[in-house]
Short mmCIF file of C-alpha atoms in Angstrom, two decimals:
data_model
loop_
_atom_site.label_atom_id
_atom_site.label_comp_id
_atom_site.label_asym_id
_atom_site.label_seq_id
_atom_site.Cartn_x
_atom_site.Cartn_y
_atom_site.Cartn_z
CA UNK A 292 14.74 21.10 18.09
CA UNK A 293 17.07 24.09 17.95
CA UNK A 294 17.66 24.30 14.00
CA UNK A 295 15.29 22.50 11.03
CA UNK A 296 16.09 20.22 9.08
CA UNK A 297 17.90 20.55 5.71
CA UNK A 298 15.14 16.86 5.19
CA UNK A 299 12.89 14.51 6.66
CA UNK A 300 11.54 11.79 4.60
CA UNK A 301 8.80 10.21 5.82
CA UNK A 302 8.29 6.08 4.77
CA UNK A 303 10.03 2.68 4.31
CA UNK A 304 12.90 1.42 6.17
CA UNK A 305 14.12 -2.53 5.80
CA UNK A 306 16.48 -4.69 5.68
CA UNK A 307 18.00 -5.32 2.10
CA UNK A 308 19.43 -8.64 1.53
CA UNK A 309 21.80 -8.64 -1.61
CA UNK A 310 23.36 -11.70 -3.08
CA UNK A 311 27.16 -11.25 -2.92
CA UNK A 312 27.15 -12.91 -6.69
CA UNK A 313 25.65 -11.33 -9.68
CA UNK A 314 23.77 -13.02 -12.71
CA UNK A 315 22.24 -15.68 -10.73
CA UNK A 316 18.71 -16.46 -9.16
CA UNK A 317 18.52 -16.51 -5.20
CA UNK A 318 18.38 -20.69 -5.63
CA UNK A 319 21.89 -20.26 -6.73
CA UNK A 320 23.62 -17.60 -4.27
CA UNK A 321 25.81 -18.60 -1.31
CA UNK A 322 26.81 -15.11 0.15
CA UNK A 323 24.60 -12.30 0.76
CA UNK A 324 25.49 -8.83 1.99
CA UNK A 325 23.17 -7.19 4.81
CA UNK A 326 22.45 -3.10 4.37
CA UNK A 327 20.41 -0.53 5.39
CA UNK A 328 17.14 -0.27 3.16
CA UNK A 329 13.64 1.34 2.01
CA UNK A 330 13.49 4.07 -0.26
CA UNK A 331 12.37 7.13 2.04
CA UNK A 332 15.33 5.96 4.56
CA UNK A 333 18.08 5.42 1.34
CA UNK A 334 17.04 9.24 0.28
CA UNK A 335 17.65 10.85 3.68
CA UNK A 336 20.70 8.63 3.25
CA UNK A 337 21.83 10.71 0.25
CA UNK A 338 21.43 13.64 1.21
CA UNK A 339 23.32 12.96 4.71
CA UNK A 340 26.32 12.04 2.70
CA UNK A 341 26.19 15.13 0.62
CA UNK A 342 26.30 16.85 4.07
CA UNK A 343 22.61 17.26 4.34
CA UNK A 344 20.90 17.10 7.74
CA UNK A 345 18.60 14.66 7.90
CA UNK A 346 16.10 12.59 9.83
CA UNK A 347 13.50 9.86 8.86
CA UNK A 348 10.62 9.53 9.98
CA UNK A 349 9.38 5.27 10.22
CA UNK A 350 9.28 2.13 12.19
CA UNK A 351 10.99 -0.74 12.88
CA UNK A 352 9.86 -3.94 14.50
CA UNK A 353 11.15 -4.45 18.03
CA UNK A 354 13.61 -7.23 16.70
CA UNK A 355 18.40 -7.15 16.23
CA UNK A 356 17.12 -6.32 12.82
CA UNK A 357 15.67 -3.39 14.23
CA UNK A 358 18.51 -2.34 16.31
CA UNK A 359 20.55 -2.85 13.29
CA UNK A 360 18.77 -0.60 11.37
CA UNK A 361 19.24 2.20 14.16
CA UNK A 362 22.32 1.83 13.62
CA UNK A 363 22.68 2.09 10.48
CA UNK A 364 21.02 5.43 10.68
CA UNK A 365 23.66 6.61 13.35
CA UNK A 366 26.18 5.53 11.01
CA UNK A 367 25.16 7.32 8.24
CA UNK A 368 24.70 10.46 9.97
CA UNK A 369 20.69 10.12 9.92
CA UNK A 370 18.78 11.05 13.26
CA UNK A 371 16.63 8.40 13.85
CA UNK A 372 14.87 9.84 16.74
CA UNK A 373 11.54 9.49 15.13
CA UNK A 374 12.57 5.59 13.96
CA UNK A 375 10.46 3.90 16.90
CA UNK A 376 9.67 -0.26 17.67
CA UNK A 377 6.57 -2.26 16.44
CA UNK A 378 5.98 -5.32 19.02
CA UNK A 379 3.17 -7.01 16.41
CA UNK A 380 5.20 -7.23 13.46
CA UNK A 381 9.07 -8.23 12.85
CA UNK A 382 11.64 -5.74 10.91
CA UNK A 383 11.19 -5.89 6.92
CA UNK A 384 13.56 -7.54 4.77
CA UNK A 385 13.63 -7.25 0.80
CA UNK A 386 15.66 -10.02 -1.17
CA UNK A 387 16.81 -8.84 -5.00
CA UNK A 388 18.68 -10.60 -7.95
CA UNK A 389 21.12 -8.77 -9.88
CA UNK A 390 21.23 -9.61 -13.23
CA UNK A 391 22.90 -6.37 -14.81
CA UNK A 392 22.30 -4.11 -16.94
CA UNK A 393 18.57 -3.76 -16.56
CA UNK A 394 16.83 -6.77 -14.49
CA UNK A 395 17.28 -6.31 -10.48
CA UNK A 396 14.11 -8.37 -9.31
CA UNK A 397 13.16 -7.56 -5.86
CA UNK A 398 11.01 -9.45 -3.04
CA UNK A 399 9.77 -8.24 -0.68
CA UNK A 400 9.06 -9.68 3.14
CA UNK A 401 6.76 -7.38 4.77
CA UNK A 402 3.78 -9.57 5.51
CA UNK A 403 1.48 -9.79 7.57
CA UNK A 404 2.16 -5.50 8.42
CA UNK A 405 4.78 -3.68 8.11
CA UNK A 406 6.31 -1.68 10.59
CA UNK A 407 6.59 1.45 8.52
CA UNK A 408 2.86 1.14 7.69
CA UNK A 409 2.03 0.95 11.21
CA UNK A 410 2.50 5.12 11.99
CA UNK A 411 -0.17 6.61 13.70
CA UNK A 412 -1.46 10.49 12.95
CA UNK A 413 -0.86 11.22 16.75
CA UNK A 414 3.18 9.95 16.46
CA UNK A 415 3.94 13.00 14.21
CA UNK A 416 6.13 15.94 15.40
CA UNK A 417 4.21 18.32 13.27
CA UNK A 418 6.50 21.19 14.26
CA UNK A 419 9.24 19.64 12.87
CA UNK A 420 7.69 18.90 9.61
CA UNK A 421 6.37 22.40 9.15
CA UNK A 422 10.05 23.56 10.35
CA UNK A 423 11.88 21.41 7.71
CA UNK A 424 13.46 22.92 5.16
CA UNK A 425 12.86 19.78 2.59
CA UNK A 426 9.88 17.03 3.46
CA UNK A 427 9.55 14.17 1.37
CA UNK A 428 7.20 11.18 1.71
CA UNK A 429 6.57 8.24 -1.19
CA UNK A 430 3.64 6.49 -2.49
CA UNK A 431 4.25 3.34 -0.30
CA UNK A 432 3.09 5.24 2.21
CA UNK A 433 -0.31 5.88 1.31
CA UNK A 434 -0.94 2.19 0.55
CA UNK A 435 -2.20 0.80 3.93
CA UNK A 436 -3.75 2.60 6.97
CA UNK A 437 -2.67 3.88 9.37
CA UNK A 438 0.49 5.26 7.38
CA UNK A 439 -2.20 6.96 4.90
CA UNK A 440 -4.06 8.85 6.94
CA UNK A 441 -0.36 9.84 8.73
CA UNK A 442 0.94 10.29 5.23
CA UNK A 443 -1.56 13.15 4.95
CA UNK A 444 -1.80 14.63 8.31
CA UNK A 445 2.07 15.65 7.42
CA UNK A 446 1.64 16.82 4.66
CA UNK A 447 -1.52 19.02 5.89
CA UNK A 448 0.84 20.17 9.15
CA UNK A 449 3.44 20.89 6.08
CA UNK A 450 0.34 23.41 4.77
CA UNK A 451 3.45 24.15 1.59
CA UNK A 452 5.62 25.78 4.08
CA UNK A 453 8.61 24.63 1.85
CA UNK A 454 9.35 22.00 -0.79
CA UNK A 455 7.06 19.43 -0.15
CA UNK A 456 8.38 16.43 -2.57
CA UNK A 457 6.03 13.44 -3.05
CA UNK A 458 7.87 10.42 -4.58
CA UNK A 459 5.20 8.68 -6.93
CA UNK A 460 7.09 5.54 -5.75
CA UNK A 461 5.05 2.80 -7.28
CA UNK A 462 5.21 -0.49 -6.15
CA UNK A 463 1.73 -1.95 -7.33
CA UNK A 464 2.40 -5.07 -5.14
CA UNK A 465 1.70 -2.92 -2.14
CA UNK A 466 -1.99 -2.70 -3.60
CA UNK A 467 -3.05 -5.93 -4.44
CA UNK A 468 -1.51 -5.61 -7.97
CA UNK A 469 1.22 -6.52 -10.40
CA UNK A 470 3.41 -5.85 -12.94
CA UNK A 471 4.77 -1.94 -13.22
CA UNK A 472 1.61 0.17 -14.90
CA UNK A 473 -1.11 -0.40 -17.05
CA UNK A 474 1.67 -1.45 -20.33
CA UNK A 475 2.86 -4.60 -18.26
CA UNK A 476 0.55 -5.19 -15.52
CA UNK A 477 -2.52 -6.83 -16.93
CA UNK A 478 -5.55 -6.45 -15.18
CA UNK A 479 -4.65 -6.44 -10.99
CA UNK A 480 -1.90 -3.60 -12.33
CA UNK A 481 -4.65 -1.18 -13.68
CA UNK A 482 -6.80 -2.53 -10.63
CA UNK A 483 -4.04 -1.73 -8.72
CA UNK A 484 -3.14 1.80 -9.93
CA UNK A 485 -7.07 2.43 -10.17
CA UNK A 486 -7.28 1.59 -5.98
CA UNK A 487 -4.16 3.90 -5.94
CA UNK A 488 -4.92 7.06 -7.49
CA UNK A 489 -7.36 8.63 -5.62
CA UNK A 490 -5.14 8.55 -3.19
CA UNK A 491 -1.90 10.04 -4.95
CA UNK A 492 -4.11 13.07 -6.28
CA UNK A 493 -5.20 14.15 -1.93
CA UNK A 494 -0.83 13.93 -1.54
CA UNK A 495 -0.24 15.29 -5.11
CA UNK A 496 -2.44 18.91 -3.45
CA UNK A 497 -0.35 19.58 -0.57
CA UNK A 498 3.31 18.93 -2.49
CA UNK A 499 5.16 21.10 -4.33
CA UNK A 500 7.74 18.61 -6.49
CA UNK A 501 6.68 15.28 -8.25
CA UNK A 502 9.17 12.94 -9.06
CA UNK A 503 8.99 9.66 -10.55
CA UNK A 504 9.49 7.58 -13.70
CA UNK A 505 7.10 7.17 -16.67
CA UNK A 506 4.98 4.22 -15.08
CA UNK A 507 4.57 5.87 -11.85
CA UNK A 508 3.54 9.23 -13.66
CA UNK A 509 0.80 7.13 -15.16
CA UNK A 510 -0.22 6.16 -11.50
CA UNK A 511 -1.26 9.86 -10.45
CA UNK A 512 -2.39 11.17 -14.06
CA UNK A 513 -3.34 8.25 -15.94
CA UNK A 514 -0.96 9.21 -18.67
CA UNK A 515 2.40 7.88 -19.87
CA UNK A 516 4.02 10.55 -22.30
CA UNK A 517 6.50 12.06 -19.90
CA UNK A 518 5.54 15.60 -21.11
CA UNK A 519 1.90 14.92 -20.57
CA UNK A 520 2.39 13.83 -17.41
CA UNK A 521 4.55 16.56 -16.03
CA UNK A 522 1.80 19.28 -17.22
CA UNK A 523 -0.62 17.18 -15.81
CA UNK A 524 1.58 16.91 -12.68
CA UNK A 525 1.84 21.08 -12.86
CA UNK A 526 -2.00 21.21 -13.32
CA UNK A 527 -2.56 18.31 -9.93
CA UNK A 528 -0.96 21.32 -8.14
CA UNK A 529 2.95 21.11 -7.74
CA UNK A 530 5.35 23.73 -8.78
CA UNK A 531 8.11 21.19 -10.01
CA UNK A 532 7.37 18.01 -12.26
CA UNK A 533 10.59 15.60 -11.93
CA UNK A 534 9.77 12.16 -15.08
CA UNK A 535 12.83 10.03 -14.82
CA UNK A 536 12.98 7.88 -18.47
CA UNK A 537 15.63 5.92 -18.45
CA UNK A 538 17.65 5.65 -20.96
CA UNK A 539 16.39 9.18 -22.04
CA UNK A 540 17.64 10.73 -19.53
CA UNK A 541 15.42 12.95 -16.97
CA UNK A 542 12.04 15.31 -17.44
CA UNK A 543 11.87 18.50 -15.26
CA UNK A 544 9.55 21.08 -15.81
CA UNK A 545 8.87 24.45 -13.45
CA UNK A 546 5.38 26.06 -12.94
CA UNK A 547 6.65 28.75 -13.77
CA UNK A 548 7.90 28.39 -17.59
CA UNK A 549 11.43 26.86 -16.67
CA UNK A 550 12.67 22.94 -18.26
CA UNK A 551 15.34 21.07 -18.67
CA UNK A 552 15.80 17.82 -20.28
CA UNK A 553 19.38 16.64 -19.22
CA UNK A 554 20.35 12.89 -20.92
CA UNK A 555 21.36 9.92 -18.44
CA UNK A 556 24.91 9.24 -17.61
CA UNK A 557 26.33 6.03 -18.94
CA UNK A 558 28.31 3.49 -16.48
CA UNK A 559 28.34 -0.25 -16.42
CA UNK A 560 25.30 -1.25 -14.12
CA UNK A 561 26.22 -3.41 -11.64
CA UNK A 562 23.52 -2.64 -9.34
CA UNK A 563 20.58 -0.61 -10.45
CA UNK A 564 17.92 -0.40 -7.43
CA UNK A 565 19.66 2.24 -5.33
CA UNK A 566 19.81 4.90 -7.89
CA UNK A 567 16.75 6.52 -8.08
CA UNK A 568 17.33 7.07 -4.42
CA UNK A 569 20.16 9.11 -4.83
CA UNK A 570 18.74 11.26 -7.27
CA UNK A 571 16.03 11.63 -5.05
CA UNK A 572 19.07 13.04 -1.89
CA UNK A 573 20.43 15.17 -4.77
CA UNK A 574 17.78 16.45 -6.27
CA UNK A 575 16.56 17.57 -2.76
CA UNK A 576 20.76 18.79 -2.26
CA UNK A 577 20.30 20.52 -5.03
CA UNK A 578 16.73 22.73 -4.31
CA UNK A 579 18.61 23.35 -1.04
CA UNK A 580 21.02 25.19 -2.77
CA UNK A 581 19.00 26.72 -4.93
CA UNK A 582 20.54 25.68 -8.32
CA UNK A 583 18.72 25.97 -11.95
CA UNK A 584 16.85 23.08 -13.27
CA UNK A 585 20.13 21.75 -16.00
CA UNK A 586 22.64 21.31 -13.07
CA UNK A 587 20.59 19.97 -10.52
CA UNK A 588 19.28 17.31 -12.92
CA UNK A 589 23.08 16.63 -14.23
CA UNK A 590 23.81 15.94 -10.85
CA UNK A 591 21.25 13.85 -9.40
CA UNK A 592 21.30 11.86 -13.21
CA UNK A 593 25.15 11.10 -12.22
CA UNK A 594 24.81 10.74 -8.14
CA UNK A 595 21.95 8.33 -9.70
CA UNK A 596 24.27 6.59 -12.66
CA UNK A 597 27.77 6.13 -9.45
CA UNK A 598 25.33 4.17 -7.32
CA UNK A 599 24.22 2.07 -10.33
CA UNK A 600 27.64 1.46 -10.94
CA UNK A 601 28.33 -0.07 -7.20
CA UNK A 602 26.04 -3.25 -5.64
CA UNK A 603 24.82 -1.89 -2.46
CA UNK A 604 22.05 1.02 -1.91
CA UNK A 605 22.53 2.89 1.29
CA UNK A 606 26.41 2.61 1.95
CA UNK A 607 26.53 3.23 -1.83
CA UNK A 608 25.86 6.47 -1.48
CA UNK A 609 27.92 8.93 -2.87
CA UNK A 610 29.81 12.23 -1.13
CA UNK A 611 29.73 15.70 -3.04
CA UNK A 612 33.28 15.14 -3.56
CA UNK A 613 32.59 11.80 -5.85
CA UNK A 614 30.34 13.41 -8.01
CA UNK A 615 31.99 16.56 -9.01
CA UNK A 616 34.73 14.79 -9.71
CA UNK A 617 32.59 12.03 -11.66
CA UNK A 618 30.88 15.22 -13.31
CA UNK A 619 34.43 16.27 -13.86
CA UNK A 620 35.40 13.64 -15.93
CA UNK A 621 32.63 13.79 -18.19
#
């Protein structure tokens, strides 16, 4: 490696199978589209679309869907050298239903085990992780071994040598729960959060940036008020806490006392599933550019809104020209 990557992400990869009809259940859908998916992967794609040199650490099955994911990563300009095959498990697929503007159920097919949870610590390129301008990990990577140990080993190798982002990325079904958080997850949701919290706390000790919505922040902090969540995350070791609040916009709080609270960017929503990943890639873009909090949050909001107005996730990630034109119209 001759120069550091702008961004290395580590985590989930798979094939998104999205219906080409909206407003109907999977039982009635007749045609589907196939797309590169997985939150950490989509963040790398989003950054690459903005001109950043990005790579993904993940694993696929040793099958045609795995071949497709490698080709898709290359087509998007994302380095796939650390995406390796696992013979024992198939490449995961994820189906969704599309009921705009705010109902997009996901159906994950990741059993008996997803290959991206079979990342081993000894496989990591620790030098590249330490040298990357930004390193990004997710909560899902902590849900099972050996990915959990590998994720923490990567964070330890990173040692806060630059911006280190923890995407709180709460998926209760990967932790034996259901629902979103304590408010709507019932007993299993609370139990899943209790199982996850110690691992979130361990990862936060190595992170400089935490980003997530209120449900995800609750997993880490036990709190639901956005401002209180941000303060708690700062107390847990990060320098910047970014709390996404849906229709209330986004709150960003820095350890140095700077804050920004930015309203959402209104669009006609087609599929909201990729918006958070587009936000994440744009957040990295802004961090790399050294932007102040408010313009960075406005840009990330706009990038997320553009993806929400489109059907797919990875292939919907906007270019810098598209984001700037979109912002100029507002």
